[in-house]
mmCIF file of N, CA and C in Angstrom:
data_model
loop_
_atom_site.group_PDB
_atom_site.id
_atom_site.type_symbol
_atom_site.label_atom_id
_atom_site.label_comp_id
_atom_site.label_asym_id
_atom_site.label_seq_id
_atom_site.Cartn_x
_atom_site.Cartn_y
_atom_site.Cartn_z
ATOM 1 N N MET A 24 0.827 -1.222 0.058
ATOM 2 C CA MET A 24 -0.008 0.024 -0.116
ATOM 3 C C MET A 24 1.052 1.159 0.065
ATOM 4 N N ALA A 25 0.434 2.075 -0.628
ATOM 5 C CA ALA A 25 1.076 3.417 -0.807
ATOM 6 C C ALA A 25 0.844 4.183 0.744
ATOM 7 N N GLU A 26 2.005 5.012 0.941
ATOM 8 C CA GLU A 26 1.893 5.616 2.258
ATOM 9 C C GLU A 26 1.510 6.903 1.722
ATOM 10 N N ARG A 27 0.982 7.594 2.638
ATOM 11 C CA ARG A 27 0.460 9.024 2.324
ATOM 12 C C ARG A 27 1.475 9.999 3.291
ATOM 13 N N ARG A 28 1.749 10.815 2.373
ATOM 14 C CA ARG A 28 2.743 11.951 2.974
ATOM 15 C C ARG A 28 2.086 13.187 3.195
ATOM 16 N N LYS A 29 2.491 13.850 4.403
ATOM 17 C CA LYS A 29 1.998 15.130 4.635
ATOM 18 C C LYS A 29 2.673 16.251 3.792
ATOM 19 N N THR A 30 1.912 16.934 3.369
ATOM 20 C CA THR A 30 2.389 18.173 2.569
ATOM 21 C C THR A 30 2.385 19.362 3.348
ATOM 22 N N ALA A 31 3.150 20.300 2.855
ATOM 23 C CA ALA A 31 3.406 21.482 3.575
ATOM 24 C C ALA A 31 2.022 22.249 3.963
ATOM 25 N N ASN A 32 1.179 22.117 2.911
ATOM 26 C CA ASN A 32 -0.113 22.571 3.057
ATOM 27 C C ASN A 32 -1.051 22.165 4.003
ATOM 28 N N ALA A 33 -0.898 20.936 4.500
ATOM 29 C CA ALA A 33 -1.942 20.253 5.450
ATOM 30 C C ALA A 33 -1.608 20.888 6.617
ATOM 31 N N ARG A 34 -2.902 21.312 7.208
ATOM 32 C CA ARG A 34 -2.821 21.939 8.692
ATOM 33 C C ARG A 34 -3.743 21.234 9.513
ATOM 34 N N LYS A 35 -3.445 21.411 10.783
ATOM 35 C CA LYS A 35 -4.515 20.656 11.604
ATOM 36 C C LYS A 35 -5.468 21.827 11.945
ATOM 37 N N PRO A 36 -6.613 21.326 12.070
ATOM 38 C CA PRO A 36 -7.762 22.262 12.430
ATOM 39 C C PRO A 36 -7.389 22.897 13.908
ATOM 40 N N ALA A 37 -8.004 24.019 13.855
ATOM 41 C CA ALA A 37 -7.792 24.763 15.321
ATOM 42 C C ALA A 37 -8.794 24.278 16.351
ATOM 43 N N THR A 38 -8.119 23.953 17.425
ATOM 44 C CA THR A 38 -8.903 23.158 18.614
ATOM 45 C C THR A 38 -9.326 24.331 19.362
ATOM 46 N N ARG A 39 -10.409 23.971 20.273
ATOM 47 C CA ARG A 39 -11.034 25.040 20.999
ATOM 48 C C ARG A 39 -10.096 25.786 22.049
ATOM 49 N N ARG A 40 -8.921 24.895 22.493
ATOM 50 C CA ARG A 40 -8.233 25.390 23.611
ATOM 51 C C ARG A 40 -7.386 26.460 22.891
ATOM 52 N N THR A 41 -6.887 26.513 21.617
ATOM 53 C CA THR A 41 -5.960 27.591 21.043
ATOM 54 C C THR A 41 -6.824 28.687 20.691
ATOM 55 N N THR A 42 -8.056 28.545 20.426
ATOM 56 C CA THR A 42 -8.944 29.744 20.348
ATOM 57 C C THR A 42 -9.121 30.487 21.506
ATOM 58 N N ARG A 43 -9.555 29.621 22.593
ATOM 59 C CA ARG A 43 -9.607 30.338 23.825
ATOM 60 C C ARG A 43 -8.388 31.111 24.372
ATOM 61 N N LYS A 44 -7.314 30.470 24.086
ATOM 62 C CA LYS A 44 -6.042 31.328 24.666
ATOM 63 C C LYS A 44 -5.834 32.358 23.791
ATOM 64 N N THR A 45 -6.132 32.628 22.547
ATOM 65 C CA THR A 45 -5.960 33.604 21.657
ATOM 66 C C THR A 45 -6.864 34.753 22.149
ATOM 67 N N ALA A 46 -8.214 34.187 22.386
ATOM 68 C CA ALA A 46 -9.229 35.243 22.656
ATOM 69 C C ALA A 46 -8.810 35.844 24.216
ATOM 70 N N ARG A 47 -8.357 35.280 24.911
ATOM 71 C CA ARG A 47 -7.939 35.843 26.285
ATOM 72 C C ARG A 47 -6.895 36.699 26.159
ATOM 73 N N LYS A 48 -5.787 36.426 25.255
ATOM 74 C CA LYS A 48 -4.619 37.204 25.051
ATOM 75 C C LYS A 48 -5.166 38.679 24.571
ATOM 76 N N THR A 49 -5.961 38.515 23.433
ATOM 77 C CA THR A 49 -6.331 39.793 22.824
ATOM 78 C C THR A 49 -7.127 40.834 23.870
ATOM 79 N N THR A 50 -8.248 40.040 24.406
ATOM 80 C CA THR A 50 -8.886 40.940 25.507
ATOM 81 C C THR A 50 -7.935 41.549 26.515
ATOM 82 N N ALA A 51 -6.946 40.869 27.008
ATOM 83 C CA ALA A 51 -6.089 41.251 27.992
ATOM 84 C C ALA A 51 -5.172 42.424 27.592
ATOM 85 N N ARG A 52 -4.781 42.238 26.185
ATOM 86 C CA ARG A 52 -4.095 43.430 25.605
ATOM 87 C C ARG A 52 -5.209 44.563 25.410
ATOM 88 N N LYS A 53 -6.085 44.297 24.982
ATOM 89 C CA LYS A 53 -7.026 45.465 24.833
ATOM 90 C C LYS A 53 -7.398 46.182 25.996
ATOM 91 N N ALA A 54 -7.784 45.576 27.098
ATOM 92 C CA ALA A 54 -8.049 46.114 28.407
ATOM 93 C C ALA A 54 -6.970 46.985 28.927
ATOM 94 N N SER A 55 -5.860 46.743 28.641
ATOM 95 C CA SER A 55 -4.582 47.348 29.184
ATOM 96 C C SER A 55 -4.288 48.665 28.331
ATOM 97 N N SER A 56 -4.658 48.683 27.084
ATOM 98 C CA SER A 56 -4.400 49.747 26.409
ATOM 99 C C SER A 56 -5.675 50.765 26.226
ATOM 100 N N ASN A 57 -6.755 50.290 27.050
ATOM 101 C CA ASN A 57 -7.722 51.374 27.091
ATOM 102 C C ASN A 57 -7.556 52.101 28.590
ATOM 103 N N ARG A 58 -6.586 51.706 29.321
ATOM 104 C CA ARG A 58 -6.642 52.232 30.515
ATOM 105 C C ARG A 58 -5.576 53.296 30.533
ATOM 106 N N TRP A 59 -5.390 54.109 29.616
ATOM 107 C CA TRP A 59 -4.136 55.134 29.442
ATOM 108 C C TRP A 59 -4.310 56.317 30.450
ATOM 109 N N SER A 60 -5.582 56.341 30.665
ATOM 110 C CA SER A 60 -5.994 57.589 31.686
ATOM 111 C C SER A 60 -5.298 57.201 33.028
ATOM 112 N N GLN A 61 -5.553 55.997 33.434
ATOM 113 C CA GLN A 61 -5.136 55.532 34.765
ATOM 114 C C GLN A 61 -3.638 55.717 34.959
ATOM 115 N N ARG A 62 -3.061 55.243 33.788
ATOM 116 C CA ARG A 62 -1.701 55.475 33.741
ATOM 117 C C ARG A 62 -1.086 56.899 33.974
ATOM 118 N N VAL A 63 -1.741 57.736 33.256
ATOM 119 C CA VAL A 63 -1.440 59.224 33.386
ATOM 120 C C VAL A 63 -1.520 59.860 34.614
ATOM 121 N N THR A 64 -2.666 59.299 35.319
ATOM 122 C CA THR A 64 -2.965 59.923 36.743
ATOM 123 C C THR A 64 -1.813 59.324 37.660
ATOM 124 N N ARG A 65 -1.485 58.115 37.459
ATOM 125 C CA ARG A 65 -0.567 57.587 38.449
ATOM 126 C C ARG A 65 0.977 57.858 38.102
ATOM 127 N N GLU A 66 1.275 58.173 36.738
ATOM 128 C CA GLU A 66 2.666 58.519 36.476
ATOM 129 C C GLU A 66 3.013 59.744 35.763
ATOM 130 N N SER A 67 1.868 60.617 35.919
ATOM 131 C CA SER A 67 2.145 61.989 35.289
ATOM 132 C C SER A 67 3.168 62.875 35.883
ATOM 133 N N ASP A 68 3.742 63.859 35.040
ATOM 134 C CA ASP A 68 4.797 64.788 35.506
ATOM 135 C C ASP A 68 3.999 65.806 36.138
ATOM 136 N N ALA A 69 2.736 65.958 36.187
ATOM 137 C CA ALA A 69 2.070 66.920 36.728
ATOM 138 C C ALA A 69 2.114 67.049 38.329
ATOM 139 N N LEU A 70 2.148 65.936 38.902
ATOM 140 C CA LEU A 70 2.348 65.878 40.396
ATOM 141 C C LEU A 70 2.130 64.370 40.901
ATOM 142 N N ASP A 71 2.549 64.130 42.137
ATOM 143 C CA ASP A 71 2.355 62.991 42.836
ATOM 144 C C ASP A 71 1.266 62.733 43.689
ATOM 145 N N LEU A 72 0.239 62.088 43.269
ATOM 146 C CA LEU A 72 -1.149 62.179 43.930
ATOM 147 C C LEU A 72 -1.096 61.103 45.064
ATOM 148 N N LYS A 73 -1.908 61.315 46.326
ATOM 149 C CA LYS A 73 -2.191 60.326 47.214
ATOM 150 C C LYS A 73 -3.002 59.255 46.696
ATOM 151 N N GLN A 74 -3.023 58.089 46.807
ATOM 152 C CA GLN A 74 -3.892 57.140 46.232
ATOM 153 C C GLN A 74 -5.420 57.162 46.659
ATOM 154 N N GLY A 75 -6.538 57.471 45.858
ATOM 155 C CA GLY A 75 -7.793 57.499 46.150
ATOM 156 C C GLY A 75 -8.170 58.988 46.402
ATOM 157 N N VAL A 76 -7.428 59.823 45.952
ATOM 158 C CA VAL A 76 -7.674 61.337 46.394
ATOM 159 C C VAL A 76 -9.105 61.666 45.762
ATOM 160 N N PHE A 77 -9.505 61.148 44.510
ATOM 161 C CA PHE A 77 -10.839 61.513 43.904
ATOM 162 C C PHE A 77 -11.986 60.866 44.607
ATOM 163 N N LYS A 78 -11.744 59.923 45.374
ATOM 164 C CA LYS A 78 -12.815 59.327 45.807
ATOM 165 C C LYS A 78 -13.048 59.584 47.376
ATOM 166 N N LEU A 79 -12.488 60.737 47.968
ATOM 167 C CA LEU A 79 -12.761 61.407 49.066
ATOM 168 C C LEU A 79 -13.901 61.914 49.287
ATOM 169 N N THR A 80 -14.689 61.980 50.546
ATOM 170 C CA THR A 80 -15.962 62.249 50.746
ATOM 171 C C THR A 80 -16.383 63.672 50.737
ATOM 172 N N SER A 81 -15.310 64.393 50.872
ATOM 173 C CA SER A 81 -15.600 65.941 50.906
ATOM 174 C C SER A 81 -14.630 66.717 49.848
ATOM 175 N N ALA A 82 -15.305 67.961 49.447
ATOM 176 C CA ALA A 82 -14.596 68.669 48.464
ATOM 177 C C ALA A 82 -13.482 69.389 49.049
ATOM 178 N N LYS A 83 -13.582 69.676 50.398
ATOM 179 C CA LYS A 83 -12.299 70.438 50.893
ATOM 180 C C LYS A 83 -11.329 69.346 51.233
ATOM 181 N N LYS A 84 -11.777 68.155 51.535
ATOM 182 C CA LYS A 84 -10.404 67.060 51.689
ATOM 183 C C LYS A 84 -9.780 66.745 50.287
ATOM 184 N N ILE A 85 -10.491 66.955 49.339
ATOM 185 C CA ILE A 85 -9.932 66.507 48.043
ATOM 186 C C ILE A 85 -9.168 67.615 47.564
ATOM 187 N N ALA A 86 -9.554 69.072 47.621
ATOM 188 C CA ALA A 86 -8.842 70.127 47.387
ATOM 189 C C ALA A 86 -7.526 70.252 48.328
ATOM 190 N N ALA A 87 -7.576 69.948 49.618
ATOM 191 C CA ALA A 87 -6.435 69.894 50.395
ATOM 192 C C ALA A 87 -5.352 68.954 49.900
ATOM 193 N N SER A 88 -5.777 67.744 49.760
ATOM 194 C CA SER A 88 -5.012 66.634 49.313
ATOM 195 C C SER A 88 -4.260 67.089 48.134
ATOM 196 N N LEU A 89 -4.966 67.614 46.990
ATOM 197 C CA LEU A 89 -4.428 67.937 45.856
ATOM 198 C C LEU A 89 -3.408 69.103 45.997
ATOM 199 N N LYS A 90 -3.771 70.088 46.958
ATOM 200 C CA LYS A 90 -2.893 71.130 47.260
ATOM 201 C C LYS A 90 -1.691 70.626 47.764
ATOM 202 N N ARG A 91 -1.686 69.773 48.920
ATOM 203 C CA ARG A 91 -0.539 69.248 49.436
ATOM 204 C C ARG A 91 0.299 68.495 48.513
ATOM 205 N N SER A 92 -0.350 67.622 47.562
ATOM 206 C CA SER A 92 0.488 66.930 46.647
ATOM 207 C C SER A 92 1.083 67.837 45.715
ATOM 208 N N ALA A 93 0.467 68.783 45.316
ATOM 209 C CA ALA A 93 1.290 69.756 44.309
ATOM 210 C C ALA A 93 2.333 70.748 45.021
ATOM 211 N N GLU A 94 2.097 70.831 45.992
ATOM 212 C CA GLU A 94 3.308 71.636 46.930
ATOM 213 C C GLU A 94 4.394 70.838 46.883
ATOM 214 N N HIS A 95 4.120 69.597 47.521
ATOM 215 C CA HIS A 95 5.436 68.782 47.721
ATOM 216 C C HIS A 95 5.870 67.922 46.478
ATOM 217 N N SER A 96 5.338 68.088 45.520
ATOM 218 C CA SER A 96 5.791 67.165 44.454
ATOM 219 C C SER A 96 7.014 67.804 43.630
ATOM 220 N N SER A 97 7.962 66.846 43.362
ATOM 221 C CA SER A 97 9.087 67.477 42.611
ATOM 222 C C SER A 97 9.281 67.186 41.247
ATOM 223 N N ARG A 98 8.037 66.596 40.821
ATOM 224 C CA ARG A 98 7.873 66.226 39.318
ATOM 225 C C ARG A 98 7.007 67.160 38.337
ATOM 226 N N ARG A 99 6.492 68.286 39.119
ATOM 227 C CA ARG A 99 5.538 68.953 38.410
ATOM 228 C C ARG A 99 6.365 70.109 37.772
ATOM 229 N N LYS A 100 5.775 70.603 36.543
ATOM 230 C CA LYS A 100 6.517 71.352 35.762
ATOM 231 C C LYS A 100 5.876 72.827 35.813
ATOM 232 N N ALA A 101 4.677 72.919 35.879
ATOM 233 C CA ALA A 101 3.974 74.147 36.062
ATOM 234 C C ALA A 101 3.708 74.558 37.608
ATOM 235 N N GLY A 102 3.312 75.743 37.871
ATOM 236 C CA GLY A 102 2.857 76.103 39.310
ATOM 237 C C GLY A 102 2.090 74.954 40.089
ATOM 238 N N ALA A 103 2.165 75.157 41.431
ATOM 239 C CA ALA A 103 1.260 74.287 42.191
ATOM 240 C C ALA A 103 -0.232 74.335 41.950
ATOM 241 N N TYR A 104 -0.811 75.554 42.055
ATOM 242 C CA TYR A 104 -2.221 75.585 41.591
ATOM 243 C C TYR A 104 -2.647 75.131 40.175
ATOM 244 N N ARG A 105 -1.668 75.503 39.390
ATOM 245 C CA ARG A 105 -2.123 75.038 37.883
ATOM 246 C C ARG A 105 -2.087 73.422 37.695
ATOM 247 N N SER A 106 -0.965 72.926 38.467
ATOM 248 C CA SER A 106 -0.927 71.356 38.199
ATOM 249 C C SER A 106 -1.941 70.869 39.018
ATOM 250 N N ALA A 107 -2.363 71.258 40.044
ATOM 251 C CA ALA A 107 -3.457 70.431 41.001
ATOM 252 C C ALA A 107 -4.825 70.598 40.269
ATOM 253 N N LEU A 108 -5.099 72.037 39.555
ATOM 254 C CA LEU A 108 -6.479 72.104 39.022
ATOM 255 C C LEU A 108 -6.372 71.403 37.482
ATOM 256 N N SER A 109 -5.136 71.133 36.941
ATOM 257 C CA SER A 109 -5.182 70.346 35.767
ATOM 258 C C SER A 109 -5.387 68.843 35.921
ATOM 259 N N MET A 110 -4.988 68.388 37.035
ATOM 260 C CA MET A 110 -5.145 67.063 37.291
ATOM 261 C C MET A 110 -6.552 66.766 37.846
ATOM 262 N N LEU A 111 -7.054 67.709 38.628
ATOM 263 C CA LEU A 111 -8.665 67.445 38.922
ATOM 264 C C LEU A 111 -9.452 67.430 37.614
ATOM 265 N N THR A 112 -9.448 68.464 36.594
ATOM 266 C CA THR A 112 -9.965 68.662 35.447
ATOM 267 C C THR A 112 -9.766 67.499 34.592
ATOM 268 N N PHE A 113 -8.572 66.977 34.428
ATOM 269 C CA PHE A 113 -8.140 65.747 33.729
ATOM 270 C C PHE A 113 -9.014 64.535 34.128
ATOM 271 N N TYR A 114 -9.161 64.378 35.432
ATOM 272 C CA TYR A 114 -9.795 63.282 35.992
ATOM 273 C C TYR A 114 -11.550 63.478 36.006
ATOM 274 N N ILE A 115 -11.871 64.585 35.898
ATOM 275 C CA ILE A 115 -13.404 64.677 35.524
ATOM 276 C C ILE A 115 -13.638 64.610 34.259
ATOM 277 N N ASN A 116 -12.936 65.097 33.332
ATOM 278 C CA ASN A 116 -13.241 64.860 31.789
ATOM 279 C C ASN A 116 -12.978 63.416 31.313
ATOM 280 N N ARG A 117 -11.965 62.791 31.990
ATOM 281 C CA ARG A 117 -11.851 61.370 31.579
ATOM 282 C C ARG A 117 -12.804 60.465 31.934
ATOM 283 N N ALA A 118 -13.211 60.665 33.184
ATOM 284 C CA ALA A 118 -14.357 59.992 33.786
ATOM 285 C C ALA A 118 -15.715 59.987 32.938
ATOM 286 N N GLY A 119 -16.063 61.272 32.564
ATOM 287 C CA GLY A 119 -17.089 61.473 31.540
ATOM 288 C C GLY A 119 -18.459 60.974 32.291
ATOM 289 N N LYS A 120 -19.221 60.146 31.241
ATOM 290 C CA LYS A 120 -20.559 59.879 31.711
ATOM 291 C C LYS A 120 -20.564 58.728 32.725
ATOM 292 N N THR A 121 -19.335 58.045 32.977
ATOM 293 C CA THR A 121 -19.423 56.944 33.848
ATOM 294 C C THR A 121 -19.244 57.619 35.326
ATOM 295 N N LEU A 122 -18.952 58.614 35.599
ATOM 296 C CA LEU A 122 -18.829 59.312 36.920
ATOM 297 C C LEU A 122 -20.183 59.583 37.534
ATOM 298 N N PRO A 123 -20.307 59.071 38.780
ATOM 299 C CA PRO A 123 -21.745 59.228 39.388
ATOM 300 C C PRO A 123 -22.212 60.767 39.408
ATOM 301 N N LYS A 124 -23.416 61.244 39.654
ATOM 302 C CA LYS A 124 -23.610 62.590 39.575
ATOM 303 C C LYS A 124 -23.280 63.174 40.829
ATOM 304 N N THR A 125 -23.295 62.557 42.084
ATOM 305 C CA THR A 125 -22.833 63.193 43.429
ATOM 306 C C THR A 125 -21.338 63.345 43.311
ATOM 307 N N GLN A 126 -20.657 62.467 42.763
ATOM 308 C CA GLN A 126 -19.157 62.376 42.878
ATOM 309 C C GLN A 126 -18.724 63.599 41.847
ATOM 310 N N GLY A 127 -19.341 63.724 40.754
ATOM 311 C CA GLY A 127 -19.190 64.920 39.751
ATOM 312 C C GLY A 127 -19.228 66.172 40.532
ATOM 313 N N GLU A 128 -20.421 66.420 41.271
ATOM 314 C CA GLU A 128 -20.745 67.790 41.801
ATOM 315 C C GLU A 128 -19.644 67.719 42.789
ATOM 316 N N ARG A 129 -19.241 66.927 43.615
ATOM 317 C CA ARG A 129 -18.453 67.100 44.867
ATOM 318 C C ARG A 129 -16.887 67.497 43.887
ATOM 319 N N LEU A 130 -16.663 66.923 42.922
ATOM 320 C CA LEU A 130 -15.365 67.303 42.306
ATOM 321 C C LEU A 130 -15.237 68.639 41.853
ATOM 322 N N GLN A 131 -16.430 68.839 41.152
ATOM 323 C CA GLN A 131 -16.758 70.549 40.881
ATOM 324 C C GLN A 131 -16.677 71.464 42.030
ATOM 325 N N ARG A 132 -17.244 70.994 43.149
ATOM 326 C CA ARG A 132 -17.026 71.932 44.248
ATOM 327 C C ARG A 132 -15.516 72.105 44.665
ATOM 328 N N ALA A 133 -14.981 70.824 44.642
ATOM 329 C CA ALA A 133 -13.694 70.979 44.917
ATOM 330 C C ALA A 133 -12.635 71.877 44.168
ATOM 331 N N LYS A 134 -13.120 72.050 42.723
ATOM 332 C CA LYS A 134 -12.530 73.205 41.985
ATOM 333 C C LYS A 134 -12.566 74.351 42.585
ATOM 334 N N GLY A 135 -13.668 74.874 43.008
ATOM 335 C CA GLY A 135 -13.800 76.054 43.791
ATOM 336 C C GLY A 135 -12.966 76.222 45.142
ATOM 337 N N GLU A 136 -13.108 75.179 45.655
ATOM 338 C CA GLU A 136 -12.412 75.047 47.006
ATOM 339 C C GLU A 136 -10.925 75.078 46.778
ATOM 340 N N LEU A 137 -10.271 74.599 45.779
ATOM 341 C CA LEU A 137 -8.941 74.626 45.449
ATOM 342 C C LEU A 137 -8.464 76.140 45.091
ATOM 343 N N LYS A 138 -9.435 76.641 44.503
ATOM 344 C CA LYS A 138 -9.319 78.190 44.252
ATOM 345 C C LYS A 138 -9.094 78.806 45.376
ATOM 346 N N ARG A 139 -9.896 78.830 46.369
ATOM 347 C CA ARG A 139 -9.963 79.328 47.654
ATOM 348 C C ARG A 139 -8.878 78.982 48.536
ATOM 349 N N GLN A 140 -8.367 77.796 48.436
ATOM 350 C CA GLN A 140 -7.122 77.277 49.179
ATOM 351 C C GLN A 140 -5.825 78.051 48.983
ATOM 352 N N PHE A 141 -5.756 78.281 47.304
ATOM 353 C CA PHE A 141 -4.655 78.643 46.933
ATOM 354 C C PHE A 141 -4.705 80.314 46.745
ATOM 355 N N GLY A 142 -5.778 80.939 47.335
ATOM 356 C CA GLY A 142 -6.153 82.422 47.327
ATOM 357 C C GLY A 142 -6.309 82.976 45.964
ATOM 358 N N LYS A 143 -6.953 82.310 45.307
ATOM 359 C CA LYS A 143 -7.232 82.803 43.809
ATOM 360 C C LYS A 143 -8.460 83.393 43.752
ATOM 361 N N ASP A 144 -9.064 83.834 44.614
ATOM 362 C CA ASP A 144 -10.471 84.269 44.562
ATOM 363 C C ASP A 144 -10.685 85.224 43.658
#
């Protein structure tokens, strides 16, 4: 009987296992690329933020923490007030529609409070 030879074009059909692995890899890669704003908040040259600063319960506490971070940061390029305000605005803009209404209002009040704490009335 004649033996069958494998040709270069003959391929094995894809198994479920390989397909699942491939799918997981692409979703993991996609998720990490979508979180660029999180990386900016963490590694920005604007200032070194205390973790969870935007989740604080009071506008005064948020403004005070931003002010403290801006004044002590050695990585900022602009003035302390400008750096703190730009980071707050960046967070508000990037959160967009996913930001709960109460937290959005609190962050807007924090802008005014930040202005008062820096004496920019």
